[in-house]
Structure formats: structure tokens, C-alpha cells
Amino acid sequence: LFSMMVQNNIESSTITCNATISACEKGGEWEKALQVFGFMARSTVESDSISFSATISACGKDGKWEKALQLLNSMVQVVLESNTTTLGAAISACEKGGGWEMALQLLAMMTR
């Protein structure tokens, strides 16, 4: 559906992109979630903490913890403050992908 919106030049918003990323996350489609997130970066649609959290969660569900951490890093670079939801999604991604040491580091960040 989202692809059809883009193909037909229907204007996207942060809300429609976030909803699409969340749907991809729930459906186990982490690569599609990344595609929508990438679309946001290439377009005028602004990403927010929800965009990052949902994409990080989508990556985490498939054990792609390195990708989740890259997203968390890029969130800091675009001056969005990570929150407990985002850090929780990153910790979950690390746990599912076997990156327990990094999960502990992120947990330490949350307690500061």
C-alpha cells in the first residue's frame, strides 16, 4: 500500500511512514521497514523518535542488532534524543541477536 502511495505521488507524512514501519515490524519485514525509513531520509518527511524506535524494533525482531545500533547512532547524529522506548528496542535487538555485552552497556545508559 505504501509503495502505491509513493508511485502515485500521494503525499506521505511522518504518521503514515511510522504506521507503515510499525506494520512492517509486526509482520517481521525488517528490510521493508528499513526501506520506508530510508525513504523518509531521502524525502522531506521528517523522522522522529517513533520512526527510529519502530525501525530499531523491526531489526531487533530478526536479530539484526548491529543494524539496530547503527540506527540508534544515527538518531544521536540527527540530534534526536533517545528515550526509554528507543533504548529498550535497541536492548531487545541486542538480546535477540546475541549482543548481550552491548545490551548491558545500553542498560547502563538508561540508568544514568
CSV table of N, CA and C in Angstrom, one decimal:
chain,number,residue,atom,x,y,z
A,1,LEU,N,0.8,-1.2,0.0
A,1,LEU,CA,0.0,0.0,0.0
A,1,LEU,C,0.9,1.3,0.0
A,2,PHE,N,1.9,1.2,0.9
A,2,PHE,CA,2.8,2.4,0.9
A,2,PHE,C,3.5,2.6,-0.4
A,3,SER,N,3.9,1.5,-1.1
A,3,SER,CA,4.6,1.6,-2.4
A,3,SER,C,3.6,2.3,-3.4
A,4,MET,N,2.4,1.9,-3.3
A,4,MET,CA,1.4,2.5,-4.2
A,4,MET,C,1.2,4.0,-4.0
A,5,MET,N,1.3,4.4,-2.7
A,5,MET,CA,1.2,5.8,-2.4
A,5,MET,C,2.4,6.6,-3.0
A,6,VAL,N,3.6,6.0,-2.9
A,6,VAL,CA,4.8,6.7,-3.4
A,6,VAL,C,4.7,6.7,-4.9
A,7,GLN,N,4.3,5.6,-5.6
A,7,GLN,CA,4.2,5.5,-7.0
A,7,GLN,C,3.2,6.5,-7.6
A,8,ASN,N,2.1,6.7,-6.9
A,8,ASN,CA,1.1,7.6,-7.3
A,8,ASN,C,1.2,9.1,-6.8
A,9,ASN,N,2.4,9.4,-6.3
A,9,ASN,CA,2.7,10.7,-5.8
A,9,ASN,C,1.8,11.2,-4.8
A,10,ILE,N,1.3,10.3,-3.9
A,10,ILE,CA,0.4,10.7,-2.8
A,10,ILE,C,1.3,11.1,-1.7
A,11,GLU,N,1.1,12.3,-1.2
A,11,GLU,CA,2.0,12.8,-0.1
A,11,GLU,C,2.0,12.0,1.1
A,12,SER,N,3.2,11.7,1.6
A,12,SER,CA,3.4,10.9,2.8
A,12,SER,C,3.7,11.9,3.9
A,13,SER,N,3.4,11.4,5.1
A,13,SER,CA,3.7,12.2,6.3
A,13,SER,C,4.5,11.3,7.3
A,14,THR,N,5.0,11.9,8.3
A,14,THR,CA,5.6,11.2,9.4
A,14,THR,C,4.7,10.1,10.0
A,15,ILE,N,3.4,10.4,10.1
A,15,ILE,CA,2.5,9.5,10.7
A,15,ILE,C,2.3,8.3,9.8
A,16,THR,N,2.1,8.5,8.5
A,16,THR,CA,1.9,7.4,7.5
A,16,THR,C,3.1,6.5,7.5
A,17,CYS,N,4.3,7.1,7.5
A,17,CYS,CA,5.5,6.4,7.4
A,17,CYS,C,5.7,5.6,8.7
A,18,ASN,N,5.5,6.2,9.8
A,18,ASN,CA,5.6,5.5,11.1
A,18,ASN,C,4.6,4.3,11.2
A,19,ALA,N,3.4,4.5,10.7
A,19,ALA,CA,2.4,3.4,10.7
A,19,ALA,C,2.9,2.3,9.8
A,20,THR,N,3.5,2.6,8.7
A,20,THR,CA,4.0,1.6,7.8
A,20,THR,C,5.2,0.8,8.4
A,21,ILE,N,6.1,1.6,9.0
A,21,ILE,CA,7.2,0.9,9.7
A,21,ILE,C,6.7,0.0,10.8
A,22,SER,N,5.7,0.4,11.5
A,22,SER,CA,5.2,-0.4,12.6
A,22,SER,C,4.5,-1.6,12.1
A,23,ALA,N,3.8,-1.5,11.0
A,23,ALA,CA,3.2,-2.7,10.3
A,23,ALA,C,4.2,-3.6,9.8
A,24,CYS,N,5.3,-3.1,9.3
A,24,CYS,CA,6.4,-4.0,8.8
A,24,CYS,C,7.0,-4.7,10.0
A,25,GLU,N,7.2,-4.0,11.1
A,25,GLU,CA,7.8,-4.6,12.3
A,25,GLU,C,6.9,-5.7,12.8
A,26,LYS,N,5.6,-5.5,12.9
A,26,LYS,CA,4.7,-6.5,13.4
A,26,LYS,C,4.7,-7.7,12.4
A,27,GLY,N,4.9,-7.5,11.1
A,27,GLY,CA,4.9,-8.6,10.2
A,27,GLY,C,6.2,-9.2,9.9
A,28,GLY,N,7.2,-8.8,10.7
A,28,GLY,CA,8.6,-9.4,10.5
A,28,GLY,C,9.3,-9.0,9.3
A,29,GLU,N,8.9,-7.9,8.7
A,29,GLU,CA,9.5,-7.4,7.5
A,29,GLU,C,10.5,-6.3,7.8
A,30,TRP,N,11.6,-6.6,8.4
A,30,TRP,CA,12.6,-5.6,8.8
A,30,TRP,C,13.2,-4.9,7.7
A,31,GLU,N,13.4,-5.6,6.5
A,31,GLU,CA,14.0,-4.9,5.4
A,31,GLU,C,13.1,-3.9,4.8
A,32,LYS,N,11.8,-4.2,4.8
A,32,LYS,CA,10.8,-3.2,4.3
A,32,LYS,C,10.7,-2.0,5.2
A,33,ALA,N,10.8,-2.3,6.5
A,33,ALA,CA,10.8,-1.2,7.5
A,33,ALA,C,12.0,-0.3,7.2
A,34,LEU,N,13.2,-0.8,6.9
A,34,LEU,CA,14.4,0.0,6.6
A,34,LEU,C,14.2,0.8,5.3
A,35,GLN,N,13.5,0.2,4.3
A,35,GLN,CA,13.2,0.9,3.1
A,35,GLN,C,12.3,2.1,3.3
A,36,VAL,N,11.3,2.0,4.1
A,36,VAL,CA,10.4,3.1,4.4
A,36,VAL,C,11.2,4.2,5.2
A,37,PHE,N,12.0,3.7,6.2
A,37,PHE,CA,12.9,4.6,6.9
A,37,PHE,C,13.8,5.4,6.0
A,38,GLY,N,14.4,4.6,5.1
A,38,GLY,CA,15.3,5.3,4.1
A,38,GLY,C,14.6,6.2,3.2
A,39,PHE,N,13.3,5.9,2.8
A,39,PHE,CA,12.5,6.9,2.1
A,39,PHE,C,12.4,8.2,2.8
A,40,MET,N,12.1,8.1,4.1
A,40,MET,CA,12.0,9.3,4.9
A,40,MET,C,13.2,10.1,4.9
A,41,ALA,N,14.4,9.5,4.9
A,41,ALA,CA,15.7,10.2,4.9
A,41,ALA,C,15.9,10.9,3.6
A,42,ARG,N,15.4,10.3,2.5
A,42,ARG,CA,15.6,10.8,1.2
A,42,ARG,C,14.6,11.8,0.8
A,43,SER,N,13.5,11.9,1.5
A,43,SER,CA,12.4,12.8,1.2
A,43,SER,C,12.3,13.9,2.2
A,44,THR,N,11.2,14.7,2.1
A,44,THR,CA,11.0,15.8,3.0
A,44,THR,C,10.3,15.3,4.3
A,45,VAL,N,10.0,14.0,4.3
A,45,VAL,CA,9.2,13.5,5.5
A,45,VAL,C,10.2,13.4,6.7
A,46,GLU,N,9.9,14.0,7.8
A,46,GLU,CA,10.8,14.1,8.9
A,46,GLU,C,10.6,12.8,9.8
A,47,SER,N,11.7,12.3,10.2
A,47,SER,CA,11.7,11.1,11.1
A,47,SER,C,11.7,11.6,12.5
A,48,ASP,N,11.1,10.9,13.4
A,48,ASP,CA,11.0,11.2,14.8
A,48,ASP,C,11.4,10.0,15.7
A,49,SER,N,11.3,10.2,17.0
A,49,SER,CA,11.8,9.1,17.8
A,49,SER,C,10.9,7.8,17.6
A,50,ILE,N,9.7,8.0,17.2
A,50,ILE,CA,8.8,6.8,16.9
A,50,ILE,C,9.3,6.1,15.6
A,51,SER,N,9.8,6.9,14.6
A,51,SER,CA,10.3,6.3,13.4
A,51,SER,C,11.5,5.4,13.8
A,52,PHE,N,12.4,6.0,14.6
A,52,PHE,CA,13.6,5.2,15.0
A,52,PHE,C,13.3,4.0,15.8
A,53,SER,N,12.4,4.2,16.8
A,53,SER,CA,12.1,3.1,17.7
A,53,SER,C,11.5,1.9,17.0
A,54,ALA,N,10.5,2.2,16.1
A,54,ALA,CA,9.8,1.2,15.3
A,54,ALA,C,10.8,0.4,14.4
A,55,THR,N,11.7,1.2,13.7
A,55,THR,CA,12.7,0.6,12.8
A,55,THR,C,13.7,-0.3,13.6
A,56,ILE,N,14.1,0.3,14.7
A,56,ILE,CA,15.1,-0.5,15.6
A,56,ILE,C,14.4,-1.8,16.1
A,57,SER,N,13.1,-1.7,16.5
A,57,SER,CA,12.4,-2.9,16.9
A,57,SER,C,12.2,-3.9,15.8
A,58,ALA,N,12.0,-3.4,14.6
A,58,ALA,CA,11.8,-4.3,13.4
A,58,ALA,C,13.1,-5.0,13.2
A,59,CYS,N,14.2,-4.4,13.2
A,59,CYS,CA,15.5,-5.0,13.1
A,59,CYS,C,15.8,-6.0,14.2
A,60,GLY,N,15.4,-5.6,15.4
A,60,GLY,CA,15.7,-6.5,16.5
A,60,GLY,C,14.9,-7.8,16.5
A,61,LYS,N,13.7,-7.7,15.9
A,61,LYS,CA,12.9,-9.0,15.9
A,61,LYS,C,13.5,-10.0,15.0
A,62,ASP,N,14.4,-9.6,14.1
A,62,ASP,CA,15.1,-10.6,13.3
A,62,ASP,C,16.6,-10.8,13.7
A,63,GLY,N,16.9,-10.3,14.9
A,63,GLY,CA,18.2,-10.4,15.4
A,63,GLY,C,19.3,-9.5,14.7
A,64,LYS,N,18.9,-8.5,14.0
A,64,LYS,CA,19.8,-7.6,13.4
A,64,LYS,C,20.2,-6.5,14.3
A,65,TRP,N,20.9,-6.9,15.4
A,65,TRP,CA,21.2,-5.9,16.5
A,65,TRP,C,22.3,-4.9,16.0
A,66,GLU,N,23.2,-5.3,15.1
A,66,GLU,CA,24.2,-4.3,14.6
A,66,GLU,C,23.5,-3.2,13.9
A,67,LYS,N,22.5,-3.6,13.1
A,67,LYS,CA,21.7,-2.6,12.3
A,67,LYS,C,20.9,-1.7,13.3
A,68,ALA,N,20.4,-2.3,14.3
A,68,ALA,CA,19.6,-1.5,15.3
A,68,ALA,C,20.5,-0.5,16.0
A,69,LEU,N,21.7,-0.9,16.3
A,69,LEU,CA,22.7,0.0,16.9
A,69,LEU,C,23.1,1.1,16.0
A,70,GLN,N,23.2,0.8,14.7
A,70,GLN,CA,23.5,1.8,13.7
A,70,GLN,C,22.4,2.9,13.7
A,71,LEU,N,21.2,2.4,13.7
A,71,LEU,CA,20.1,3.4,13.7
A,71,LEU,C,20.1,4.2,15.0
A,72,LEU,N,20.4,3.6,16.1
A,72,LEU,CA,20.5,4.3,17.4
A,72,LEU,C,21.6,5.4,17.3
A,73,ASN,N,22.7,5.1,16.7
A,73,ASN,CA,23.8,6.0,16.5
A,73,ASN,C,23.3,7.2,15.6
A,74,SER,N,22.7,6.8,14.5
A,74,SER,CA,22.2,7.9,13.6
A,74,SER,C,21.2,8.8,14.2
A,75,MET,N,20.4,8.2,15.2
A,75,MET,CA,19.4,9.0,15.9
A,75,MET,C,20.1,10.2,16.6
A,76,VAL,N,21.2,9.8,17.3
A,76,VAL,CA,22.0,10.8,18.0
A,76,VAL,C,22.6,11.8,17.1
A,77,GLN,N,23.0,11.4,15.9
A,77,GLN,CA,23.6,12.3,14.9
A,77,GLN,C,22.7,13.3,14.4
A,78,VAL,N,21.4,13.0,14.3
A,78,VAL,CA,20.4,13.9,13.8
A,78,VAL,C,19.8,14.7,15.0
A,79,VAL,N,20.4,14.6,16.1
A,79,VAL,CA,20.0,15.4,17.3
A,79,VAL,C,18.6,15.1,17.8
A,80,LEU,N,18.3,13.8,17.7
A,80,LEU,CA,17.0,13.4,18.4
A,80,LEU,C,17.5,12.7,19.6
A,81,GLU,N,16.8,13.0,20.7
A,81,GLU,CA,17.2,12.4,22.0
A,81,GLU,C,16.6,11.0,22.1
A,82,SER,N,17.4,10.0,22.4
A,82,SER,CA,16.8,8.7,22.6
A,82,SER,C,16.0,8.6,23.9
A,83,ASN,N,15.0,7.8,23.9
A,83,ASN,CA,14.2,7.7,25.1
A,83,ASN,C,14.1,6.2,25.5
A,84,THR,N,13.4,5.9,26.6
A,84,THR,CA,13.4,4.6,27.1
A,84,THR,C,12.8,3.6,26.1
A,85,THR,N,11.9,4.0,25.2
A,85,THR,CA,11.3,3.2,24.2
A,85,THR,C,12.4,2.8,23.2
A,86,THR,N,13.1,3.8,22.7
A,86,THR,CA,14.2,3.5,21.7
A,86,THR,C,15.3,2.7,22.3
A,87,LEU,N,15.7,3.0,23.5
A,87,LEU,CA,16.8,2.2,24.1
A,87,LEU,C,16.3,0.8,24.4
A,88,GLY,N,15.1,0.7,24.9
A,88,GLY,CA,14.5,-0.6,25.1
A,88,GLY,C,14.5,-1.5,23.9
A,89,ALA,N,14.1,-0.9,22.7
A,89,ALA,CA,14.1,-1.6,21.4
A,89,ALA,C,15.5,-2.0,21.1
A,90,ALA,N,16.5,-1.2,21.3
A,90,ALA,CA,17.9,-1.5,21.0
A,90,ALA,C,18.4,-2.6,21.9
A,91,ILE,N,18.0,-2.6,23.2
A,91,ILE,CA,18.4,-3.6,24.1
A,91,ILE,C,17.8,-4.9,23.7
A,92,SER,N,16.5,-4.9,23.3
A,92,SER,CA,15.9,-6.1,22.9
A,92,SER,C,16.5,-6.7,21.6
A,93,ALA,N,16.9,-5.8,20.7
A,93,ALA,CA,17.6,-6.2,19.4
A,93,ALA,C,18.9,-6.9,19.8
A,94,CYS,N,19.7,-6.3,20.7
A,94,CYS,CA,20.9,-6.9,21.1
A,94,CYS,C,20.7,-8.3,21.7
A,95,GLU,N,19.7,-8.4,22.6
A,95,GLU,CA,19.4,-9.6,23.3
A,95,GLU,C,19.0,-10.7,22.3
A,96,LYS,N,18.2,-10.4,21.3
A,96,LYS,CA,17.8,-11.4,20.3
A,96,LYS,C,18.9,-11.8,19.4
A,97,GLY,N,19.8,-10.9,19.1
A,97,GLY,CA,20.9,-11.2,18.2
A,97,GLY,C,22.2,-11.7,18.9
A,98,GLY,N,22.2,-11.8,20.2
A,98,GLY,CA,23.3,-12.4,20.9
A,98,GLY,C,24.3,-11.3,21.3
A,99,GLY,N,24.0,-10.0,21.2
A,99,GLY,CA,24.9,-8.9,21.6
A,99,GLY,C,24.6,-8.5,23.0
A,100,TRP,N,24.7,-9.4,23.9
A,100,TRP,CA,24.4,-9.2,25.3
A,100,TRP,C,25.3,-8.1,26.0
A,101,GLU,N,26.6,-8.1,25.6
A,101,GLU,CA,27.5,-7.1,26.1
A,101,GLU,C,27.0,-5.7,25.8
A,102,MET,N,26.6,-5.5,24.6
A,102,MET,CA,26.1,-4.2,24.2
A,102,MET,C,24.8,-3.9,24.9
A,103,ALA,N,24.0,-4.9,25.1
A,103,ALA,CA,22.7,-4.7,25.8
A,103,ALA,C,23.0,-4.2,27.2
A,104,LEU,N,24.0,-4.7,27.8
A,104,LEU,CA,24.3,-4.3,29.2
A,104,LEU,C,24.8,-2.8,29.2
A,105,GLN,N,25.6,-2.4,28.1
A,105,GLN,CA,26.0,-1.1,28.0
A,105,GLN,C,24.9,-0.1,27.8
A,106,LEU,N,23.9,-0.5,27.0
A,106,LEU,CA,22.7,0.3,26.8
A,106,LEU,C,21.9,0.4,28.0
A,107,LEU,N,21.8,-0.7,28.8
A,107,LEU,CA,21.1,-0.6,30.0
A,107,LEU,C,21.7,0.3,31.0
A,108,ALA,N,23.0,0.3,31.0
A,108,ALA,CA,23.7,1.3,31.9
A,108,ALA,C,23.4,2.7,31.5
A,109,MET,N,23.3,3.0,30.2
A,109,MET,CA,23.0,4.3,29.7
A,109,MET,C,21.6,4.7,30.2
A,110,MET,N,20.7,3.8,30.3
A,110,MET,CA,19.3,4.1,30.7
A,110,MET,C,19.3,4.5,32.2
A,111,THR,N,20.2,4.0,33.0
A,111,THR,CA,20.2,4.3,34.4
A,111,THR,C,20.9,5.5,34.8
A,112,ARG,N,21.5,6.2,33.8
A,112,ARG,CA,22.2,7.5,34.1
A,112,ARG,C,21.3,8.6,34.2
